[in-house]
Tab-separated table of N, CA and C in Angstrom:
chain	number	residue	atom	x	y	z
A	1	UNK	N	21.600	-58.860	-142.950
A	1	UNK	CA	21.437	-60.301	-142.992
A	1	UNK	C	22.796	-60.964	-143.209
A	2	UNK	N	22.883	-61.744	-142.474
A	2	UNK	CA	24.229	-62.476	-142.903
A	2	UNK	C	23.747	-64.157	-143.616
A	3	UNK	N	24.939	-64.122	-144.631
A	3	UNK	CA	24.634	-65.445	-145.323
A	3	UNK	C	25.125	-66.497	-144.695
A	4	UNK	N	24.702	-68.255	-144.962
A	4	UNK	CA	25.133	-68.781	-144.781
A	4	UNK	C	26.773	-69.070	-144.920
A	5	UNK	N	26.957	-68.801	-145.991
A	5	UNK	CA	28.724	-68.961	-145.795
A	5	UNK	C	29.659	-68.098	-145.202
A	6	UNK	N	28.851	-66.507	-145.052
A	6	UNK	CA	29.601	-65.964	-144.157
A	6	UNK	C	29.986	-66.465	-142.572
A	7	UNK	N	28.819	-67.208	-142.191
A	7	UNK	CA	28.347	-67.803	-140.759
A	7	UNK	C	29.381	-68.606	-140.574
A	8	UNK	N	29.671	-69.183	-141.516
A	8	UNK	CA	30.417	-70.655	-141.518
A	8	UNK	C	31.935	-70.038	-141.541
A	9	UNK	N	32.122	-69.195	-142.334
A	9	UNK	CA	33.655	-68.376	-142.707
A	9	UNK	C	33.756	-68.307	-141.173
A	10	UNK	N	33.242	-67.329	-140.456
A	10	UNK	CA	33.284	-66.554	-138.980
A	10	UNK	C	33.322	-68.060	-138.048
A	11	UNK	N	32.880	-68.591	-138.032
A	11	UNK	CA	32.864	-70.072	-137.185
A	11	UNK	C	34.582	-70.569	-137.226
A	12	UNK	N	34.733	-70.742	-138.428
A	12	UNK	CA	36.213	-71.395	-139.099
A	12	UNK	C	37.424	-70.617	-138.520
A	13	UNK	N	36.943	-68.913	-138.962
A	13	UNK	CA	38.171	-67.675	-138.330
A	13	UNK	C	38.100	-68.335	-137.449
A	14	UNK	N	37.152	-67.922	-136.225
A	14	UNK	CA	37.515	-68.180	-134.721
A	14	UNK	C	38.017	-69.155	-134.381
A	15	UNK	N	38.070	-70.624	-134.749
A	15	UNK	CA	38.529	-71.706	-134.734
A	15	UNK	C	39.973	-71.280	-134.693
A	16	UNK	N	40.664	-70.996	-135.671
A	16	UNK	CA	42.427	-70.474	-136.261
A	16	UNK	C	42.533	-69.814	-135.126
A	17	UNK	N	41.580	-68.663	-134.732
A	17	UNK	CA	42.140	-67.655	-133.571
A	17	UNK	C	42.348	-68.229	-132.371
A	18	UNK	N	41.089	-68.864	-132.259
A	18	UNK	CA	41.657	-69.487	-130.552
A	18	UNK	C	42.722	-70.470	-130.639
A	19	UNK	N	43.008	-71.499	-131.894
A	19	UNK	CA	44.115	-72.369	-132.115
A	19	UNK	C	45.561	-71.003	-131.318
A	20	UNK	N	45.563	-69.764	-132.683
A	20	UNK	CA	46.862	-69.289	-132.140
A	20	UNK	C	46.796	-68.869	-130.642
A	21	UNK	N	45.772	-68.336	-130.299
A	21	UNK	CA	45.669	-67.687	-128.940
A	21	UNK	C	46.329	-68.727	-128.103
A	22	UNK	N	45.929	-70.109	-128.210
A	22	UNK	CA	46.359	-71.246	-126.926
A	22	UNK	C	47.574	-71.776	-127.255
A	23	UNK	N	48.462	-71.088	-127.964
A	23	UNK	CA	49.572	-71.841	-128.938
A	23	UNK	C	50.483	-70.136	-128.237
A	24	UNK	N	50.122	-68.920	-128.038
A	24	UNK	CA	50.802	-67.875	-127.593
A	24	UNK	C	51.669	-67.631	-126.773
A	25	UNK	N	52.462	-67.716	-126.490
A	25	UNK	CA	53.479	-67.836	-125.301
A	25	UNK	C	53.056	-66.544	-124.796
A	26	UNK	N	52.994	-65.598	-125.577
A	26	UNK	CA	53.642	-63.681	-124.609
A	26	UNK	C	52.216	-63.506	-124.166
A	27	UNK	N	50.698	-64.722	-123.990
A	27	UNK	CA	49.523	-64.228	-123.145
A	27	UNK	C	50.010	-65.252	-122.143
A	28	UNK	N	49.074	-64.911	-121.178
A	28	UNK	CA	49.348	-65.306	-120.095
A	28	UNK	C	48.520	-66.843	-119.877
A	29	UNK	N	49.062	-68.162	-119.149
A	29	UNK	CA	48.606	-69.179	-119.122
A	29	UNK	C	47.281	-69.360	-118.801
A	30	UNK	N	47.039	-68.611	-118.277
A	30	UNK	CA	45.170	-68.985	-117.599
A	30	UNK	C	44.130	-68.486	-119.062
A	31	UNK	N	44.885	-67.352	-119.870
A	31	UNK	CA	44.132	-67.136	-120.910
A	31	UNK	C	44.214	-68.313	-121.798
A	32	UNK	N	45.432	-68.485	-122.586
A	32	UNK	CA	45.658	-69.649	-122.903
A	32	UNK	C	45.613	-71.032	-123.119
A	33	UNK	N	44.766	-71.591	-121.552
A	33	UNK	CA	44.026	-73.047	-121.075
A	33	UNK	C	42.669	-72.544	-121.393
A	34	UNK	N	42.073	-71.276	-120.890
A	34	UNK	CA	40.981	-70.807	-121.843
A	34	UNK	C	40.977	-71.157	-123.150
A	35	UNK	N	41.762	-70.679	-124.091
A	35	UNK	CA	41.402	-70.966	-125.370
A	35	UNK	C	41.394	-72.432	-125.787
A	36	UNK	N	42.516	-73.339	-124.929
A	36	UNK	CA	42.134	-74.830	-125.088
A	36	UNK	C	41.085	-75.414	-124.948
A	37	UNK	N	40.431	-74.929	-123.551
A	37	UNK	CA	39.216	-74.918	-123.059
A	37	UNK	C	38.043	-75.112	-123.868
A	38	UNK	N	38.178	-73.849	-124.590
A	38	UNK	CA	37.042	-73.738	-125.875
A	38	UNK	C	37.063	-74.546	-127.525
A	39	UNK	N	38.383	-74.451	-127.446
A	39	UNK	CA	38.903	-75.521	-128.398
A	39	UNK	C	38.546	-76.843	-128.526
A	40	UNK	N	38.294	-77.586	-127.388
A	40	UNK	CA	37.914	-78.408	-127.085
A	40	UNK	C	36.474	-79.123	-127.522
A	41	UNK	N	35.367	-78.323	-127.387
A	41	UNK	CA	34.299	-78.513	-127.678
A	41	UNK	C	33.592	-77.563	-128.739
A	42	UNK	N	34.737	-77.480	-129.342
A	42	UNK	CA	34.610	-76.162	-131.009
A	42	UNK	C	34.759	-76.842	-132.190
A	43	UNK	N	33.914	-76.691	-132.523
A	43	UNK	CA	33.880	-77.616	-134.162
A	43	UNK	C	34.789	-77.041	-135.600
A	44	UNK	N	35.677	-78.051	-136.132
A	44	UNK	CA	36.172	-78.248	-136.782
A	44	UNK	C	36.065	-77.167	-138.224
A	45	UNK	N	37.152	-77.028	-138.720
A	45	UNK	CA	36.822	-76.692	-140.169
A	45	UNK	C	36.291	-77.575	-141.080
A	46	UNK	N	36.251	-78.915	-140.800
A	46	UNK	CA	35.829	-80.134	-141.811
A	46	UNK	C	34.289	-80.181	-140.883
A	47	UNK	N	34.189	-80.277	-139.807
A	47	UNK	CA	33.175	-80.639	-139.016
A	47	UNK	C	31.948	-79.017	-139.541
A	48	UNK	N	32.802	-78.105	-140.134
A	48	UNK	CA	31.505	-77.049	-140.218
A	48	UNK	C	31.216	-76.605	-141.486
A	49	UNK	N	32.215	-77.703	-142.556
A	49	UNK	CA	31.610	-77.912	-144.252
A	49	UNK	C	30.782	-78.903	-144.213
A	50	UNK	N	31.142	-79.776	-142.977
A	50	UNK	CA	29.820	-81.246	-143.717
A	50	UNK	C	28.605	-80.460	-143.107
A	51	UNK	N	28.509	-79.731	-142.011
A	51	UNK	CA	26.969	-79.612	-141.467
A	51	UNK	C	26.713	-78.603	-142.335
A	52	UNK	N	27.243	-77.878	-143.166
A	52	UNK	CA	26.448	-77.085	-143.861
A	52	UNK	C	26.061	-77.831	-145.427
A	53	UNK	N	26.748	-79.208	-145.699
A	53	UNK	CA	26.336	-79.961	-146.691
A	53	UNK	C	25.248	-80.665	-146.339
A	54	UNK	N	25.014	-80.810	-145.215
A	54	UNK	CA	24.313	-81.463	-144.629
A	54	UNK	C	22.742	-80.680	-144.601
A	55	UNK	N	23.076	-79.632	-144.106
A	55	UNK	CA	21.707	-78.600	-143.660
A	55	UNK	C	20.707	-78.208	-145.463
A	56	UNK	N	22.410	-78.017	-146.180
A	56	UNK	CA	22.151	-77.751	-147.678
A	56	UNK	C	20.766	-78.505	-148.367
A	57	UNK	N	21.243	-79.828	-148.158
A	57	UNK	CA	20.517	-81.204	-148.963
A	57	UNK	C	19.246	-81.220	-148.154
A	58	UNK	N	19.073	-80.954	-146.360
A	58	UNK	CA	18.163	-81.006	-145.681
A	58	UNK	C	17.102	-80.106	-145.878
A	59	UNK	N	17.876	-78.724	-146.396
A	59	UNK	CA	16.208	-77.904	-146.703
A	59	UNK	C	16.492	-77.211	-148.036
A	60	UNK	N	16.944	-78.090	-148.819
A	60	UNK	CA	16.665	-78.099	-150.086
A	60	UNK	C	15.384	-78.717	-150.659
A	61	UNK	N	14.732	-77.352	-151.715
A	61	UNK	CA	13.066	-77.501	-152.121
A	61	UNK	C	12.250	-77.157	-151.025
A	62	UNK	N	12.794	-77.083	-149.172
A	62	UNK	CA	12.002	-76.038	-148.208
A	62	UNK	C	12.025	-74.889	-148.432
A	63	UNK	N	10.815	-74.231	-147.118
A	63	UNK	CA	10.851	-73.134	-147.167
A	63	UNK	C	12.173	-72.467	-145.885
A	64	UNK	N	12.933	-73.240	-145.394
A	64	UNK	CA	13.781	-73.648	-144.631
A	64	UNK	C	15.307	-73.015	-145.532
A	65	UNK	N	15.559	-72.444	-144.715
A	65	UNK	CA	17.535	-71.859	-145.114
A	65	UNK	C	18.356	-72.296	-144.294
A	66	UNK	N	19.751	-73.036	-144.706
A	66	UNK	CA	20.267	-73.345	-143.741
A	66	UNK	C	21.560	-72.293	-143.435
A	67	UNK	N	21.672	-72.654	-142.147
A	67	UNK	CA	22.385	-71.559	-141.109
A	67	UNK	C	24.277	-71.544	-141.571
A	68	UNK	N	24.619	-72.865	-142.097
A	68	UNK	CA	25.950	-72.901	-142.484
A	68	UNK	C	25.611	-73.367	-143.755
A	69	UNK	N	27.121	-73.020	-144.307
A	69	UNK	CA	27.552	-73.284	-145.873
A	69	UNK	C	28.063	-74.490	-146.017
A	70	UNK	N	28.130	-75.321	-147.175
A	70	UNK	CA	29.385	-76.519	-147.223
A	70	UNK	C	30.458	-75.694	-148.228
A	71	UNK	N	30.559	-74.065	-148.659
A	71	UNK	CA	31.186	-73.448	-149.629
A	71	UNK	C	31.587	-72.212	-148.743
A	72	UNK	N	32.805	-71.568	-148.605
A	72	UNK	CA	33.303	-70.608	-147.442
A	72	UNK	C	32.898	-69.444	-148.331
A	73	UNK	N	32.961	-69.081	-150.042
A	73	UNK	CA	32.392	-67.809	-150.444
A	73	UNK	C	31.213	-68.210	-151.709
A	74	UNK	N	30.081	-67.071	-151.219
A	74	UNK	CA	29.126	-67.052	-152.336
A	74	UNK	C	29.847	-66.386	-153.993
A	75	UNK	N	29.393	-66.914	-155.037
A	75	UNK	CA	30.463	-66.063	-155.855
A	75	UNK	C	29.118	-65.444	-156.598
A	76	UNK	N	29.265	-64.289	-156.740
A	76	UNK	CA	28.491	-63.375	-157.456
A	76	UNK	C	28.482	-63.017	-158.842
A	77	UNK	N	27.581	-63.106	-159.598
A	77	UNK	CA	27.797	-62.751	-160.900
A	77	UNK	C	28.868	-61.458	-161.788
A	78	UNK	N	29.292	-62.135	-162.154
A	78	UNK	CA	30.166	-60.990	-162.881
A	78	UNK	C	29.694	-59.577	-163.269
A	79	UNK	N	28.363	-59.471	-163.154
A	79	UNK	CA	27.928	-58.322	-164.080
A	79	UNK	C	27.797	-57.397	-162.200
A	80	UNK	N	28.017	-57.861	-161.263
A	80	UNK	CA	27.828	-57.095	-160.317
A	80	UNK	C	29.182	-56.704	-159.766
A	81	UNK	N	29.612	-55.261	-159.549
A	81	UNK	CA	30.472	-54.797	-158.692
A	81	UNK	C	30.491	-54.309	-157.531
A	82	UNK	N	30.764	-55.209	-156.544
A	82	UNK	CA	30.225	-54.898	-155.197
A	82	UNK	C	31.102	-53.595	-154.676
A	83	UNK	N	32.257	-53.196	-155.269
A	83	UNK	CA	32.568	-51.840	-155.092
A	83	UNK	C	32.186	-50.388	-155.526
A	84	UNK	N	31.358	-50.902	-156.467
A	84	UNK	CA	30.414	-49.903	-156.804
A	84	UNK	C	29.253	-49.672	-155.521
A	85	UNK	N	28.357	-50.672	-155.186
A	85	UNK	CA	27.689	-50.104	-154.424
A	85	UNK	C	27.499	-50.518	-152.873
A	86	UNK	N	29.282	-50.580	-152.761
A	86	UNK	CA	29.277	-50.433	-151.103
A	86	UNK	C	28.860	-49.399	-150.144
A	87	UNK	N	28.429	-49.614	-149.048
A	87	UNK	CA	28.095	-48.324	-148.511
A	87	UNK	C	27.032	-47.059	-149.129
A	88	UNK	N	26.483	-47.314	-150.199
A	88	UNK	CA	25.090	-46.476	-151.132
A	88	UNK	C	24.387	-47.092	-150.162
A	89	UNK	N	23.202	-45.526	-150.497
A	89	UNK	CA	22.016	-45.758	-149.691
A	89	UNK	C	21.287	-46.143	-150.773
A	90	UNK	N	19.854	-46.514	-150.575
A	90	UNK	CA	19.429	-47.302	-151.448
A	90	UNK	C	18.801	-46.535	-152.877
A	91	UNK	N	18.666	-45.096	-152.396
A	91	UNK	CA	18.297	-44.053	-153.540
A	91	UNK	C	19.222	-44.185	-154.216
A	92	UNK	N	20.207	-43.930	-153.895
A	92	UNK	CA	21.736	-44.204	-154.793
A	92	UNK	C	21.493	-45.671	-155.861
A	93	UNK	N	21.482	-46.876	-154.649
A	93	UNK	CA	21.649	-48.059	-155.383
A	93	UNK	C	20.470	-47.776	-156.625
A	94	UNK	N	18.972	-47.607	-156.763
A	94	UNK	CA	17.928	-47.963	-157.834
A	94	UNK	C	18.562	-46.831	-158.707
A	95	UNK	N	19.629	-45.578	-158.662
A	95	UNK	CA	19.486	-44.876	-159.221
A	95	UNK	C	20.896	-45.411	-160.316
A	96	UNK	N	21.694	-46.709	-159.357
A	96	UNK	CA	22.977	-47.139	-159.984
A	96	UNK	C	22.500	-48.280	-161.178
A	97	UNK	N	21.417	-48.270	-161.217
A	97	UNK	CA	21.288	-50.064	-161.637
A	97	UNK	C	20.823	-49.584	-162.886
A	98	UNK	N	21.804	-50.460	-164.213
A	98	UNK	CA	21.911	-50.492	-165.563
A	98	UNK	C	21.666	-51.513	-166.361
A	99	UNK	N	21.049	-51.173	-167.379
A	99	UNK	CA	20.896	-52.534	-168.382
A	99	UNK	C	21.872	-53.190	-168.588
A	100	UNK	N	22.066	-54.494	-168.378
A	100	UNK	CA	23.182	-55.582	-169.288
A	100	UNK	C	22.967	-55.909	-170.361
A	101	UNK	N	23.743	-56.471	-171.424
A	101	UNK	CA	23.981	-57.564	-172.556
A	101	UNK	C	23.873	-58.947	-171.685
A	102	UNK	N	22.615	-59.679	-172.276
A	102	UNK	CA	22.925	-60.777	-172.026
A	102	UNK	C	22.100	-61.619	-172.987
A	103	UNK	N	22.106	-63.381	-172.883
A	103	UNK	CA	21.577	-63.873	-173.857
A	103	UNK	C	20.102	-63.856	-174.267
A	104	UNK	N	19.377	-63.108	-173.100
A	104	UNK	CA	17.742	-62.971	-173.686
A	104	UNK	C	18.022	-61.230	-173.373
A	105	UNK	N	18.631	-60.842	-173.552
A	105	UNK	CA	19.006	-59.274	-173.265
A	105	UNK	C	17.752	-58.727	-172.260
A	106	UNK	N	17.437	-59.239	-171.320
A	106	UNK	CA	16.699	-58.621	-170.596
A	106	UNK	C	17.072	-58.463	-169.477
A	107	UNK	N	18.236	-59.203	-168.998
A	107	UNK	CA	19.412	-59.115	-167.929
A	107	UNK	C	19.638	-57.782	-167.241
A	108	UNK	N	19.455	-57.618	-166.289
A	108	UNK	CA	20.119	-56.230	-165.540
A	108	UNK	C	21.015	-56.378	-164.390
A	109	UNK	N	21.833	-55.156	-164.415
A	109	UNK	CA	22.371	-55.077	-163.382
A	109	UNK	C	21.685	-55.442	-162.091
A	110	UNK	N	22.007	-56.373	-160.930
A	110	UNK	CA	21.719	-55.996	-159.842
A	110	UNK	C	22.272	-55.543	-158.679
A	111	UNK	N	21.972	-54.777	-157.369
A	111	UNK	CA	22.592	-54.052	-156.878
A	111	UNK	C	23.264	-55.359	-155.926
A	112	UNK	N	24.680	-54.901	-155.078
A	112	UNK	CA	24.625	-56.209	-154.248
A	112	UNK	C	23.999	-56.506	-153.196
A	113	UNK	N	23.552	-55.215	-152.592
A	113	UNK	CA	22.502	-55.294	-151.089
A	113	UNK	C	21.783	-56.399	-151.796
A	114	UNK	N	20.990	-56.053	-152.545
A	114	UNK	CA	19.472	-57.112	-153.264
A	114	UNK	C	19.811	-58.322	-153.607
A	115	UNK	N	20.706	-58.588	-154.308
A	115	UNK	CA	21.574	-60.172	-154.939
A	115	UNK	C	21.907	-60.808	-153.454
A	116	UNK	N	22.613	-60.257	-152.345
A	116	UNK	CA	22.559	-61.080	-151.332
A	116	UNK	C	21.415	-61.175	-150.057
A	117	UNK	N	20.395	-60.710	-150.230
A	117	UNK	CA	19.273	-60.521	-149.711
A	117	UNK	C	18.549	-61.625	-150.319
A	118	UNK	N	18.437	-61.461	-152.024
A	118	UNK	CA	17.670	-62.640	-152.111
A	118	UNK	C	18.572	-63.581	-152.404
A	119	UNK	N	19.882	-63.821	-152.711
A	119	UNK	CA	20.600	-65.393	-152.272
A	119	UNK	C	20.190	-66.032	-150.564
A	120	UNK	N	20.337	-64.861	-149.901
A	120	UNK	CA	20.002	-65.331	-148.333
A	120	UNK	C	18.801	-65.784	-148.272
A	121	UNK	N	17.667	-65.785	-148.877
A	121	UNK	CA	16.166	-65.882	-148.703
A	121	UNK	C	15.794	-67.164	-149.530
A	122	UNK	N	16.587	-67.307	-150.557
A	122	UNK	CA	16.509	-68.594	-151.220
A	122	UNK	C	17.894	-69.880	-150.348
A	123	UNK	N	17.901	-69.660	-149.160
A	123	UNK	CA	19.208	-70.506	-149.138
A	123	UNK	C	20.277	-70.505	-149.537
A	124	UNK	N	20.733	-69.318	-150.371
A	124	UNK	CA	22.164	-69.107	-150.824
A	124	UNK	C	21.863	-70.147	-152.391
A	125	UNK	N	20.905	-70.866	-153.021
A	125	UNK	CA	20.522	-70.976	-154.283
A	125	UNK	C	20.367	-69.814	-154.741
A	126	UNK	N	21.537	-69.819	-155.801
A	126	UNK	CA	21.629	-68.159	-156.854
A	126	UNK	C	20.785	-68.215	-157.741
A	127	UNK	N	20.602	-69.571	-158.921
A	127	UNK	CA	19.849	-69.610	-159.217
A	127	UNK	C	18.359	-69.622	-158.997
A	128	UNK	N	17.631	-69.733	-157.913
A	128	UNK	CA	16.492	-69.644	-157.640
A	128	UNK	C	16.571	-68.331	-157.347
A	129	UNK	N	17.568	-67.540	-156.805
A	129	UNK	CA	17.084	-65.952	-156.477
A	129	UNK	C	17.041	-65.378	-157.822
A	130	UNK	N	17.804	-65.644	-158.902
A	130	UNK	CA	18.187	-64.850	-160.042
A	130	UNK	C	16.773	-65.049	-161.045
A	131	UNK	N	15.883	-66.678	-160.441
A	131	UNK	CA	14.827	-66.444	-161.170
A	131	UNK	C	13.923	-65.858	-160.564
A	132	UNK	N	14.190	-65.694	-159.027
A	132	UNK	CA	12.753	-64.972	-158.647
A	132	UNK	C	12.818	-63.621	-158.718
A	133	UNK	N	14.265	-62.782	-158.973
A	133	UNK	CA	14.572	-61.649	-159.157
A	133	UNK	C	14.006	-60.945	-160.486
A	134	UNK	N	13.698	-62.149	-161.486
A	134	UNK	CA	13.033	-62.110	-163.387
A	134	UNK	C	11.484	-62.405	-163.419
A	135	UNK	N	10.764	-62.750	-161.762
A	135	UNK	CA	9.531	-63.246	-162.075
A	135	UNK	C	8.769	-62.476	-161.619
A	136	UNK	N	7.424	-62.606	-161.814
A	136	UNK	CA	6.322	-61.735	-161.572
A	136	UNK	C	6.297	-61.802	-159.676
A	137	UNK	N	5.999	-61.183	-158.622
A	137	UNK	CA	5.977	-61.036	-157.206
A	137	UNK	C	4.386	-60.587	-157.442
A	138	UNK	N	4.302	-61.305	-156.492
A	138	UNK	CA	2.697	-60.704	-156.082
A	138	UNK	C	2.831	-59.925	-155.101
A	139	UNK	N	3.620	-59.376	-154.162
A	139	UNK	CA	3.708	-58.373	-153.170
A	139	UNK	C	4.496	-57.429	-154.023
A	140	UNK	N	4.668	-57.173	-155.291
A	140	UNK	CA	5.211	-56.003	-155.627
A	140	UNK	C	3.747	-55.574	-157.231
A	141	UNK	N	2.565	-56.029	-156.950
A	141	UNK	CA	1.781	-55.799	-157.440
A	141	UNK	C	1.594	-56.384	-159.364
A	142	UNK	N	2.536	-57.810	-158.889
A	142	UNK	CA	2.888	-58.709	-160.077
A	142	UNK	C	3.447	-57.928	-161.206
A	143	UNK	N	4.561	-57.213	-160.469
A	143	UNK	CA	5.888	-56.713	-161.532
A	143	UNK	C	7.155	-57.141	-161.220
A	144	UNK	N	7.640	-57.432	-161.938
A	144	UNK	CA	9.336	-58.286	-161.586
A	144	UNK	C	10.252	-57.453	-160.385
A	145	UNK	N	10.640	-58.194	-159.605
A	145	UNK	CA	11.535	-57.602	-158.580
A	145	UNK	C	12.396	-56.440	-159.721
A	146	UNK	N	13.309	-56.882	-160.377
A	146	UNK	CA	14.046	-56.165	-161.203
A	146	UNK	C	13.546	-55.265	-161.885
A	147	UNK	N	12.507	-55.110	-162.113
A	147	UNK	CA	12.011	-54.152	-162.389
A	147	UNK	C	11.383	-52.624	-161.633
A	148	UNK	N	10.869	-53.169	-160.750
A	148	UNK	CA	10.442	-52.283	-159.591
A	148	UNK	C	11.849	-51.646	-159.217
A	149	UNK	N	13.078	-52.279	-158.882
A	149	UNK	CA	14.168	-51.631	-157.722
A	149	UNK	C	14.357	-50.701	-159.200
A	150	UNK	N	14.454	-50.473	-160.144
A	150	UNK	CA	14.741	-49.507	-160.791
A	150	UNK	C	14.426	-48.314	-160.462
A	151	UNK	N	12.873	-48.165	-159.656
A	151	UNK	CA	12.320	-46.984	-159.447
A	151	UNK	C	12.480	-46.936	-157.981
A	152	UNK	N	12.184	-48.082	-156.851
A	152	UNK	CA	12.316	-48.285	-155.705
A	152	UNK	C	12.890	-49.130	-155.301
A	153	UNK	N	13.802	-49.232	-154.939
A	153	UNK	CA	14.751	-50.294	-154.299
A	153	UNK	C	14.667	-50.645	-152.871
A	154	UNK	N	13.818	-49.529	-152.319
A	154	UNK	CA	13.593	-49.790	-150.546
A	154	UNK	C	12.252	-51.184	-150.970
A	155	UNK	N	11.577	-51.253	-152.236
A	155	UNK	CA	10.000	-51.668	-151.995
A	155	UNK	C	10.674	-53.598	-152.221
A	156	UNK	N	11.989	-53.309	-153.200
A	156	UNK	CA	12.418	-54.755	-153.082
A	156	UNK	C	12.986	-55.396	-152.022
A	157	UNK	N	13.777	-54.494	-150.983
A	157	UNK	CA	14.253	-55.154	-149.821
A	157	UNK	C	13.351	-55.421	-148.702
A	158	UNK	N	12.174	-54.546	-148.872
A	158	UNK	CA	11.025	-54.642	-147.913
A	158	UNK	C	10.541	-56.150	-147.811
A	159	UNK	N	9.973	-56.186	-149.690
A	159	UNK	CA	9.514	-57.840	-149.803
A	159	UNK	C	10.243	-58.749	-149.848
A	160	UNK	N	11.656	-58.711	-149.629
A	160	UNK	CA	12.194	-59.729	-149.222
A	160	UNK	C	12.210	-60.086	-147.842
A	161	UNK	N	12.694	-58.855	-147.107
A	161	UNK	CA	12.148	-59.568	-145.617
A	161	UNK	C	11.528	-59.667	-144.892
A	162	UNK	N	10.090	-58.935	-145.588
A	162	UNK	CA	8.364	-59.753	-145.326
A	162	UNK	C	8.392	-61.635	-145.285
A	163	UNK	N	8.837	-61.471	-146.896
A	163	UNK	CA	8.936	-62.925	-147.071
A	163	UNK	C	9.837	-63.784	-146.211
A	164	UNK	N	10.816	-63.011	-145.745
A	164	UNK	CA	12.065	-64.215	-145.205
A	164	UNK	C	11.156	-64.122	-143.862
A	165	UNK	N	10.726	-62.914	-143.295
A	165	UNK	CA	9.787	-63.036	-141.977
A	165	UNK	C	8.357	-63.785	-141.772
A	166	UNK	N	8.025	-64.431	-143.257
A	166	UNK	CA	6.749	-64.684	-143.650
A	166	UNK	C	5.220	-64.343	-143.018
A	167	UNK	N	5.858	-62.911	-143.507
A	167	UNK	CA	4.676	-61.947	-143.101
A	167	UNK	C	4.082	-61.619	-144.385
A	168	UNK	N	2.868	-62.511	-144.503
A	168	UNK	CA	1.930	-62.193	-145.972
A	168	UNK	C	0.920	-60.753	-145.938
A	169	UNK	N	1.342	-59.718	-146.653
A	169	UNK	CA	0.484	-58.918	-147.079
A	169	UNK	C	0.347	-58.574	-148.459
């Protein structure tokens, strides 16, 4: 799944790239009027923070996610190290995930596959994933997401993209 702000990051790169590409002397001119070409009717780095401020406010409280960011990175909770579980398969990940200290000490580690699965499913709202990650799921037989990936971590990514597919079982 890719997030909204990644979408928007990748929109922005390409923007810079084709800028240098049509700015290149050592390619050749016909490539070059190409990249002007496209330049032309390619939206802005300012033009692709407002539509994602825009999309933000628009399906905010929907069941609706929007496709761009008005923010180029999601920032992830401190208690997660996404170098820890890059590239783990997911037996690995439920088998990585540890209790935290936190202020109702019931806080856990989460893996990052899952933290950006459900940021993506809530719209990139952290807070709404971080509470639905603490609440009872009725497709996981009304036990807390966080709780279940402890033992199965395939059964939490499943119901997330049942839900993002809104396929009710």
């Amino acid at each position: 799944m890719t997030l909204p702000n990644e979408r928007t990051r990748a929109i922005i790169q390409t923007e810079i790239f084709l800028i240098e590409l049509s700015k290149d002397k050592s390619i050749a001119d016909e490539k070059r009027q190409e990249a002007r070409r496209l330049l032309r009717h390619y939206p802005s780095r300012k033009e692709m923070l407002l539509a994602g401020e825009i999309e933000e406010k628009l399906t905010s409280g929907t069941l609706f996610n929007p496709i761009f960011s008005s923010t180029l990175d999601t920032v992830i909770p401190d208690s997660l190290t996404s170098s820890l579980y890059e590239d783990t398969d997911p037996q690995q990940l439920a088998r990585n995930v540890e209790n935290t200290q936190s202020a109702d000490k019931s806080k856990q580690q989460i893996p990052t596959v899952i933290w950006r699965a459900a940021v993506e499913l809530f719209g990139g709202n952290q807070s709404a994933a971080d509470q639905w990650l603490h609440s009872e799921a009725m497709g996981l037989g009304w036990k807390r997401p966080i709780d279940v990936m402890q033992e199965d971590t395939q059964k939490v990514l499943d119901l997330i993209t049942r839900i993002d597919r809104g396929v009710y079982t």
